[in-house]
């Protein structure tokens, strides 16, 4: 498996631990009232993992890292899958 371009992988599943740490630090810095709860977050990411638009942790519809996008309580999928 090519870990640099992995269809249907999230960043935390890939070899780039520095990128994941950066994303995790950003999510951890969000105020609690702006952050989706863990069950919503996991549910959103499970939808992304089944989506053809996910490539190497990034949504090809919006250009976001889905682990960042899913963390925002008011965030939404650009094609309304969640
Ligand atoms: S945010 Fe929506 S379109 Fe993008 S990868 Fe996730 S489910 Fe697919």
PDB file of C-alpha atoms and ligand atoms in Angstrom:
ATOM      1  CA  UNK A   1       0.000   0.000   0.000  1.00  0.00           C
ATOM      2  CA  UNK A   2       1.308   3.451  -0.909  1.00  0.00           C
ATOM      3  CA  UNK A   3       0.954   5.403   2.318  1.00  0.00           C
ATOM      4  CA  UNK A   4       1.472   8.779   0.660  1.00  0.00           C
ATOM      5  CA  UNK A   5      -1.706   8.512  -1.420  1.00  0.00           C
ATOM      6  CA  UNK A   6      -4.199   6.291   0.244  1.00  0.00           C
ATOM      7  CA  UNK A   7      -7.761   6.272  -0.964  1.00  0.00           C
ATOM      8  CA  UNK A   8     -10.158   6.149   1.964  1.00  0.00           C
ATOM      9  CA  UNK A   9      -7.476   6.665   4.592  1.00  0.00           C
ATOM     10  CA  UNK A  10      -7.635   9.222   7.338  1.00  0.00           C
ATOM     11  CA  UNK A  11      -4.480  11.104   8.277  1.00  0.00           C
ATOM     12  CA  UNK A  12      -4.103   9.236  11.548  1.00  0.00           C
ATOM     13  CA  UNK A  13      -4.000   5.957   9.613  1.00  0.00           C
ATOM     14  CA  UNK A  14      -1.173   7.119   7.384  1.00  0.00           C
ATOM     15  CA  UNK A  15       2.574   7.225   7.956  1.00  0.00           C
ATOM     16  CA  UNK A  16       2.787  11.016   8.254  1.00  0.00           C
ATOM     17  CA  UNK A  17       2.726  11.309  12.033  1.00  0.00           C
ATOM     18  CA  UNK A  18       3.798  14.972  11.896  1.00  0.00           C
ATOM     19  CA  UNK A  19       0.722  15.846   9.832  1.00  0.00           C
ATOM     20  CA  UNK A  20      -1.503  13.957  12.229  1.00  0.00           C
ATOM     21  CA  UNK A  21       0.056  15.683  15.242  1.00  0.00           C
ATOM     22  CA  UNK A  22      -0.593  19.041  13.596  1.00  0.00           C
ATOM     23  CA  UNK A  23      -4.238  18.146  13.005  1.00  0.00           C
ATOM     24  CA  UNK A  24      -4.633  16.756  16.513  1.00  0.00           C
ATOM     25  CA  UNK A  25      -3.140  19.904  18.034  1.00  0.00           C
ATOM     26  CA  UNK A  26      -5.567  22.030  16.033  1.00  0.00           C
ATOM     27  CA  UNK A  27      -8.565  19.938  17.116  1.00  0.00           C
ATOM     28  CA  UNK A  28      -7.411  19.977  20.744  1.00  0.00           C
ATOM     29  CA  UNK A  29      -7.205  23.774  20.586  1.00  0.00           C
ATOM     30  CA  UNK A  30     -10.863  24.185  19.587  1.00  0.00           C
ATOM     31  CA  UNK A  31     -13.095  25.508  22.370  1.00  0.00           C
ATOM     32  CA  UNK A  32     -15.338  22.757  23.740  1.00  0.00           C
ATOM     33  CA  UNK A  33     -18.480  24.585  22.584  1.00  0.00           C
ATOM     34  CA  UNK A  34     -17.219  24.551  18.982  1.00  0.00           C
ATOM     35  CA  UNK A  35     -16.173  20.908  18.926  1.00  0.00           C
ATOM     36  CA  UNK A  36     -18.364  17.991  17.876  1.00  0.00           C
ATOM     37  CA  UNK A  37     -18.628  15.285  20.496  1.00  0.00           C
ATOM     38  CA  UNK A  38     -16.685  12.071  20.032  1.00  0.00           C
ATOM     39  CA  UNK A  39     -19.625   9.974  18.776  1.00  0.00           C
ATOM     40  CA  UNK A  40     -20.583  12.578  16.156  1.00  0.00           C
ATOM     41  CA  UNK A  41     -16.933  12.953  15.145  1.00  0.00           C
ATOM     42  CA  UNK A  42     -16.464   9.189  14.705  1.00  0.00           C
ATOM     43  CA  UNK A  43     -19.757   8.840  12.856  1.00  0.00           C
ATOM     44  CA  UNK A  44     -18.780  11.595  10.399  1.00  0.00           C
ATOM     45  CA  UNK A  45     -15.378  10.050   9.771  1.00  0.00           C
ATOM     46  CA  UNK A  46     -16.940   6.640   9.174  1.00  0.00           C
ATOM     47  CA  UNK A  47     -19.061   8.213   6.420  1.00  0.00           C
ATOM     48  CA  UNK A  48     -15.986   9.866   4.910  1.00  0.00           C
ATOM     49  CA  UNK A  49     -14.109   6.575   4.902  1.00  0.00           C
ATOM     50  CA  UNK A  50     -16.800   5.097   2.654  1.00  0.00           C
ATOM     51  CA  UNK A  51     -16.838   8.102   0.339  1.00  0.00           C
ATOM     52  CA  UNK A  52     -15.202   8.144  -3.104  1.00  0.00           C
ATOM     53  CA  UNK A  53     -14.177  11.770  -2.542  1.00  0.00           C
ATOM     54  CA  UNK A  54     -11.755  10.894   0.274  1.00  0.00           C
ATOM     55  CA  UNK A  55      -8.110  10.745  -0.772  1.00  0.00           C
ATOM     56  CA  UNK A  56      -5.209  10.672   1.672  1.00  0.00           C
ATOM     57  CA  UNK A  57      -7.313  12.174   4.424  1.00  0.00           C
ATOM     58  CA  UNK A  58      -8.534  15.032   2.254  1.00  0.00           C
ATOM     59  CA  UNK A  59     -12.004  15.620   0.868  1.00  0.00           C
ATOM     60  CA  UNK A  60     -11.760  16.296  -2.861  1.00  0.00           C
ATOM     61  CA  UNK A  61     -15.073  18.182  -2.770  1.00  0.00           C
ATOM     62  CA  UNK A  62     -13.936  20.893  -0.376  1.00  0.00           C
ATOM     63  CA  UNK A  63     -10.167  20.472  -0.021  1.00  0.00           C
ATOM     64  CA  UNK A  64     -10.346  20.042   3.744  1.00  0.00           C
ATOM     65  CA  UNK A  65      -8.733  17.371   5.839  1.00  0.00           C
ATOM     66  CA  UNK A  66     -11.835  15.537   6.956  1.00  0.00           C
ATOM     67  CA  UNK A  67     -10.494  14.995  10.470  1.00  0.00           C
ATOM     68  CA  UNK A  68     -10.412  18.786  10.853  1.00  0.00           C
ATOM     69  CA  UNK A  69     -13.741  19.406   9.171  1.00  0.00           C
ATOM     70  CA  UNK A  70     -15.550  16.724  11.165  1.00  0.00           C
ATOM     71  CA  UNK A  71     -14.343  18.231  14.438  1.00  0.00           C
ATOM     72  CA  UNK A  72     -16.345  21.435  14.097  1.00  0.00           C
ATOM     73  CA  UNK A  73     -19.791  21.232  15.633  1.00  0.00           C
ATOM     74  CA  UNK A  74     -21.305  23.433  12.900  1.00  0.00           C
ATOM     75  CA  UNK A  75     -19.362  21.848  10.047  1.00  0.00           C
ATOM     76  CA  UNK A  76     -21.107  19.913   7.338  1.00  0.00           C
ATOM     77  CA  UNK A  77     -20.201  17.667   4.436  1.00  0.00           C
ATOM     78  CA  UNK A  78     -20.187  19.673   1.160  1.00  0.00           C
ATOM     79  CA  UNK A  79     -22.471  17.103  -0.454  1.00  0.00           C
ATOM     80  CA  UNK A  80     -24.633  16.660   2.655  1.00  0.00           C
ATOM     81  CA  UNK A  81     -23.597  13.132   3.541  1.00  0.00           C
ATOM     82  CA  UNK A  82     -23.351  14.323   7.136  1.00  0.00           C
TER      83      UNK A  82
HETATM   84  S1  LIG B   1     -16.849  15.494   3.711  1.00  0.00           S
HETATM   85 FE1  LIG B   1     -18.489  14.508   2.488  1.00  0.00          FE
HETATM   86  S2  LIG B   1     -17.782  14.570   0.353  1.00  0.00           S
HETATM   87 FE2  LIG B   1     -16.007  14.933   1.685  1.00  0.00          FE
HETATM   88  S3  LIG B   1     -15.087  12.914   1.994  1.00  0.00           S
HETATM   89 FE3  LIG B   1     -16.483  13.272   3.714  1.00  0.00          FE
HETATM   90  S4  LIG B   1     -18.429  12.347   3.088  1.00  0.00           S
HETATM   91 FE4  LIG B   1     -17.176  12.599   1.235  1.00  0.00          FE
END
